[in-house]
Amino acid sequence: MLPTAVIERAQAEMLDWNGSGMSVMEMSHRGKEYMSIASKAEKDLRDVMSIPDNYKVLFLQGGASSQFAAIPLNLLGEKKSADYINTGMWSKKAIAEAKRYCSVNIAADTSGNGFTTVPTQAELKLNPDAAYVHYTPNETIGGVEFDYIPETGDVPLIADLSSTILSRPIDVSRFGMIYAGAQKNIGPAGLCIVIIREDLLGKASDITPTMFNYATHAENDSMYNTPATYSWYVSGLVFEWIKEQGGLEAMAVVNKRKADKLYAAIDATDFYGSPVAINARSWMNVPFTLANADLDAAFLAGAAERGLATLKGHRSVGGMRASIYNAMPEEGVDALVAWMQEFESSQS
Amino acid sequence: MLPTAVIERAQAEMLDWNGSGMSVMEMSHRGKEYMSIASKAEKDLRDVMSIPDNYKVLFLQGGASSQFAAIPLNLLGEKKSADYINTGMWSKKAIAEAKRYCSVNIAADTSGNGFTTVPTQAELKLNPDAAYVHYTPNETIGGVEFDYIPETGDVPLIADLSSTILSRPIDVSRFGMIYAGAQKNIGPAGLCIVIIREDLLGKASDITPTMFNYATHAENDSMYNTPATYSWYVSGLVFEWIKEQGGLEAMAVVNKRKADKLYAAIDATDFYGSPVAINARSWMNVPFTLANADLDAAFLAGAAERGLATLKGHRSVGGMRASIYNAMPEEGVDALVAWMQEFESSQS
């Protein structure tokens, strides 16, 4: 989902960007018009996230899935092992790919409770000689979110922030690298943002494809080859929109209120339930179940009639899942809560 | 450049695709709406290019530059060496990346004449035990184009068709694999089409990142992860547009006429010149020089005033270069020819 204002602006500018007579889709990535779009998007993202100057911001292709390989390939250096925290399906994918390139130490694993909690700091079995610690602050499918940033000492912390980036302020300086596929909270699919501390660049292993080498992209301002120009442009419109909304502080207020409303509706009755521990509940992805799963289909059908789409839970977990990213207006949550109450009443 | 009709349609459908109430940019790639867009685009491309059934069509990210590594990683199998034909800057990039993964036999090299010719079939020093033969049928920067498809016997022929795909009919069955970054003749940047014969899949080396493994994408209909959904959609509009124009036969007629007009204007006077051998002249990228290079700046300035943009030659070769891809209307070539004649007159 994208903010309606952003899509409308992209539509208005589609045939003629800023009097250039060109569509952004047609611009050369090396032309001055596109360079101004690209650099403004980076500047706005740096402003919005307060990204320190010693971090590079890369606009890459290939999604977060490509970073699952690129991270060990770029960051292992002389080390042989990396720490991974396993809190759900995306963690697992990152771990499976990393194991192909290095020894993986599982610093914590919540699969035993069906990925419904996050480990505490004290529970993390960190290896002080690890090349890095990788975790997934928000698991999209399970709807589990860390309520703290792990302390990893001198070992760089790497975060797959795909489903929670831009939802609230975050202290970038706590991380060695943050990455995020664009399609959840940034912009159209096809773009992946990598924010990486400069001292971590330049250690890629010999087998790293050039296009997976972060240093190559950092040295070329993400224009080593033709980037995903249009997705980069629309993401820039989203960054502008966030600024207009009051920045990440303002996004956080709205997102917290949206999530609180939905969890309150779930907790208000035994008709609905949340599998996730209270301290680990995601602001962005809210899974919930009906006590009587036989009613799932009727619930979903009625929701669809009311314009509440894509509520079906991931095939791996079942039930419902509401994704309430930045672009979901508060009215959307209100409508869902109203339908939950109406549906429950209709069944009693 | 994209056909104006395509951009206008993308604009019209921007806020509400086909009554779905959703923008294509917001659709889940696994939803039925997007699946229908994706599969129609593939079907139309198969129709337009007459792609045989034993070829997979992949819609990937990372551009042709990513394939420079993915090709040796996927196709070497038990072999140790691959043949590469060097006819310009893109060939060179493909070779440099391949050398990181295998022994490269340079089957022909036209750098000695400044990349202004293509080697003949008889000049190709092919290794019968090569894993594959790689070449660049059209070199974007030098404007050199093969006027034949190399015969490579049982060794699969791999072609970087980025700058000439869809410009005319091509016999796909002659190739083991064709690949093309979208941004020249297909659609918006961020998408790379790979057309690969099925028997070449499944031989990727152990170090291949999962996202570089063609078999992974083939097994998942290019939806192993979130693809570049919007670029895929716009590319589908371009395929439809080509069908409406009469298919690749019709594109070839127009493209040949456009190129002939421009080369005729260059050859008509000593004021202009083409560095490229006549049999190797590209239909898509037409480099030309002014006999007096001191006039380059004045020529370019006047061209820009007439809306003839991006005519400056690549920094590596200088002079001028007109890229006359499918989306460039014949009137654009006529306007350029008119300006060339006017400029010459003004200087005499």
mmCIF file of N, CA and C in Angstrom, chain A residues 111-157:
data_model
loop_
_atom_site.group_PDB
_atom_site.id
_atom_site.type_symbol
_atom_site.label_atom_id
_atom_site.label_comp_id
_atom_site.label_asym_id
_atom_site.label_seq_id
_atom_site.Cartn_x
_atom_site.Cartn_y
_atom_site.Cartn_z
ATOM 1 N N SER A 111 11.609 -20.813 17.874
ATOM 2 C CA SER A 111 10.736 -21.749 17.148
ATOM 3 C C SER A 111 10.003 -22.671 18.118
ATOM 4 N N GLY A 112 10.599 -22.923 19.292
ATOM 5 C CA GLY A 112 9.981 -23.811 20.279
ATOM 6 C C GLY A 112 8.599 -23.358 20.709
ATOM 7 N N ASN A 113 8.358 -22.053 20.718
ATOM 8 C CA ASN A 113 7.025 -21.568 21.089
ATOM 9 C C ASN A 113 6.256 -21.054 19.871
ATOM 10 N N GLY A 114 6.631 -21.544 18.699
ATOM 11 C CA GLY A 114 5.909 -21.165 17.483
ATOM 12 C C GLY A 114 6.155 -19.728 17.063
ATOM 13 N N PHE A 115 7.316 -19.200 17.427
ATOM 14 C CA PHE A 115 7.670 -17.826 17.058
ATOM 15 C C PHE A 115 6.643 -16.819 17.568
ATOM 16 N N THR A 116 6.335 -16.901 18.847
ATOM 17 C CA THR A 116 5.369 -15.963 19.426
ATOM 18 C C THR A 116 5.996 -15.031 20.453
ATOM 19 N N THR A 117 7.310 -15.140 20.642
ATOM 20 C CA THR A 117 8.008 -14.245 21.575
ATOM 21 C C THR A 117 9.282 -13.731 20.915
ATOM 22 N N VAL A 118 9.939 -12.802 21.586
ATOM 23 C CA VAL A 118 11.312 -12.447 21.209
ATOM 24 C C VAL A 118 12.212 -12.772 22.401
ATOM 25 N N PRO A 119 13.445 -13.180 22.145
ATOM 26 C CA PRO A 119 14.349 -13.487 23.256
ATOM 27 C C PRO A 119 14.743 -12.207 23.996
ATOM 28 N N THR A 120 15.006 -12.316 25.283
ATOM 29 C CA THR A 120 15.520 -11.151 26.018
ATOM 30 C C THR A 120 17.009 -11.000 25.746
ATOM 31 N N GLN A 121 17.519 -9.838 26.089
ATOM 32 C CA GLN A 121 18.971 -9.618 25.932
ATOM 33 C C GLN A 121 19.755 -10.699 26.667
ATOM 34 N N ALA A 122 19.317 -11.046 27.873
ATOM 35 C CA ALA A 122 20.054 -12.029 28.680
ATOM 36 C C ALA A 122 20.038 -13.412 28.033
ATOM 37 N N GLU A 123 19.026 -13.667 27.227
ATOM 38 C CA GLU A 123 18.926 -14.988 26.588
ATOM 39 C C GLU A 123 19.816 -15.133 25.346
ATOM 40 N N LEU A 124 20.366 -14.038 24.857
ATOM 41 C CA LEU A 124 21.169 -14.108 23.619
ATOM 42 C C LEU A 124 22.528 -14.725 23.904
ATOM 43 N N LYS A 125 22.843 -15.807 23.216
ATOM 44 C CA LYS A 125 24.148 -16.464 23.371
ATOM 45 C C LYS A 125 25.062 -15.956 22.268
ATOM 46 N N LEU A 126 25.633 -14.788 22.500
ATOM 47 C CA LEU A 126 26.428 -14.129 21.463
ATOM 48 C C LEU A 126 27.869 -14.613 21.499
ATOM 49 N N ASN A 127 28.443 -14.757 20.322
ATOM 50 C CA ASN A 127 29.844 -15.142 20.191
ATOM 51 C C ASN A 127 30.662 -13.861 20.001
ATOM 52 N N PRO A 128 31.538 -13.522 20.945
ATOM 53 C CA PRO A 128 32.268 -12.247 20.829
ATOM 54 C C PRO A 128 33.171 -12.197 19.599
ATOM 55 N N ASP A 129 33.448 -13.341 18.995
ATOM 56 C CA ASP A 129 34.304 -13.368 17.809
ATOM 57 C C ASP A 129 33.492 -13.470 16.504
ATOM 58 N N ALA A 130 32.184 -13.276 16.589
ATOM 59 C CA ALA A 130 31.349 -13.321 15.380
ATOM 60 C C ALA A 130 31.671 -12.138 14.474
ATOM 61 N N ALA A 131 31.508 -12.343 13.172
ATOM 62 C CA ALA A 131 31.692 -11.238 12.227
ATOM 63 C C ALA A 131 30.593 -10.193 12.411
ATOM 64 N N TYR A 132 29.415 -10.666 12.740
ATOM 65 C CA TYR A 132 28.275 -9.763 12.946
ATOM 66 C C TYR A 132 27.149 -10.538 13.624
ATOM 67 N N VAL A 133 26.158 -9.800 14.113
ATOM 68 C CA VAL A 133 24.933 -10.399 14.645
ATOM 69 C C VAL A 133 23.790 -9.970 13.732
ATOM 70 N N HIS A 134 23.033 -10.933 13.240
ATOM 71 C CA HIS A 134 21.904 -10.619 12.345
ATOM 72 C C HIS A 134 20.591 -10.916 13.057
ATOM 73 N N TYR A 135 19.638 -10.001 12.926
ATOM 74 C CA TYR A 135 18.299 -10.304 13.429
ATOM 75 C C TYR A 135 17.242 -9.601 12.594
ATOM 76 N N THR A 136 16.002 -9.975 12.819
ATOM 77 C CA THR A 136 14.851 -9.439 12.093
ATOM 78 C C THR A 136 13.981 -8.722 13.124
ATOM 79 N N PRO A 137 14.129 -7.410 13.224
ATOM 80 C CA PRO A 137 13.418 -6.688 14.283
ATOM 81 C C PRO A 137 11.909 -6.895 14.249
ATOM 82 N N ASN A 138 11.358 -7.054 13.058
ATOM 83 C CA ASN A 138 9.919 -7.309 12.939
ATOM 84 C C ASN A 138 9.709 -8.452 11.953
ATOM 85 N N GLU A 139 9.090 -9.523 12.427
ATOM 86 C CA GLU A 139 8.804 -10.657 11.548
ATOM 87 C C GLU A 139 7.417 -10.465 10.946
ATOM 88 N N THR A 140 7.375 -10.266 9.633
ATOM 89 C CA THR A 140 6.139 -9.934 8.927
ATOM 90 C C THR A 140 5.046 -10.979 9.126
ATOM 91 N N ILE A 141 5.432 -12.232 9.051
ATOM 92 C CA ILE A 141 4.425 -13.289 9.034
ATOM 93 C C ILE A 141 3.928 -13.615 10.427
ATOM 94 N N GLY A 142 4.852 -13.733 11.376
ATOM 95 C CA GLY A 142 4.452 -14.046 12.744
ATOM 96 C C GLY A 142 3.925 -12.833 13.515
ATOM 97 N N GLY A 143 4.262 -11.636 13.022
ATOM 98 C CA GLY A 143 3.832 -10.435 13.741
ATOM 99 C C GLY A 143 4.529 -10.266 15.083
ATOM 100 N N VAL A 144 5.784 -10.701 15.140
ATOM 101 C CA VAL A 144 6.580 -10.559 16.372
ATOM 102 C C VAL A 144 7.621 -9.474 16.162
ATOM 103 N N GLU A 145 7.745 -8.606 17.132
ATOM 104 C CA GLU A 145 8.642 -7.454 16.979
ATOM 105 C C GLU A 145 9.472 -7.276 18.246
ATOM 106 N N PHE A 146 10.766 -7.054 18.070
ATOM 107 C CA PHE A 146 11.631 -6.775 19.226
ATOM 108 C C PHE A 146 11.221 -5.448 19.863
ATOM 109 N N ASP A 147 11.161 -5.458 21.207
ATOM 110 C CA ASP A 147 10.867 -4.212 21.913
ATOM 111 C C ASP A 147 12.142 -3.559 22.438
ATOM 112 N N TYR A 148 13.276 -4.006 21.917
ATOM 113 C CA TYR A 148 14.559 -3.384 22.275
ATOM 114 C C TYR A 148 15.540 -3.675 21.146
ATOM 115 N N ILE A 149 16.632 -2.910 21.124
ATOM 116 C CA ILE A 149 17.702 -3.175 20.160
ATOM 117 C C ILE A 149 18.779 -3.974 20.885
ATOM 118 N N PRO A 150 19.107 -5.169 20.405
ATOM 119 C CA PRO A 150 20.117 -5.973 21.093
ATOM 120 C C PRO A 150 21.446 -5.225 21.249
ATOM 121 N N GLU A 151 22.068 -5.425 22.385
ATOM 122 C CA GLU A 151 23.396 -4.861 22.655
ATOM 123 C C GLU A 151 24.409 -5.921 22.242
ATOM 124 N N THR A 152 25.286 -5.583 21.289
ATOM 125 C CA THR A 152 26.220 -6.587 20.764
ATOM 126 C C THR A 152 27.676 -6.164 20.907
ATOM 127 N N GLY A 153 27.932 -5.171 21.748
ATOM 128 C CA GLY A 153 29.322 -4.746 21.979
ATOM 129 C C GLY A 153 29.981 -4.275 20.697
ATOM 130 N N ASP A 154 31.175 -4.798 20.432
ATOM 131 C CA ASP A 154 31.912 -4.365 19.235
ATOM 132 C C ASP A 154 31.508 -5.117 17.983
ATOM 133 N N VAL A 155 30.641 -6.102 18.128
ATOM 134 C CA VAL A 155 30.228 -6.885 16.963
ATOM 135 C C VAL A 155 29.103 -6.126 16.242
ATOM 136 N N PRO A 156 29.265 -5.863 14.943
ATOM 137 C CA PRO A 156 28.234 -5.078 14.233
ATOM 138 C C PRO A 156 26.882 -5.793 14.244
ATOM 139 N N LEU A 157 25.842 -5.009 14.475
ATOM 140 C CA LEU A 157 24.480 -5.528 14.477
ATOM 141 C C LEU A 157 23.851 -5.247 13.110
#
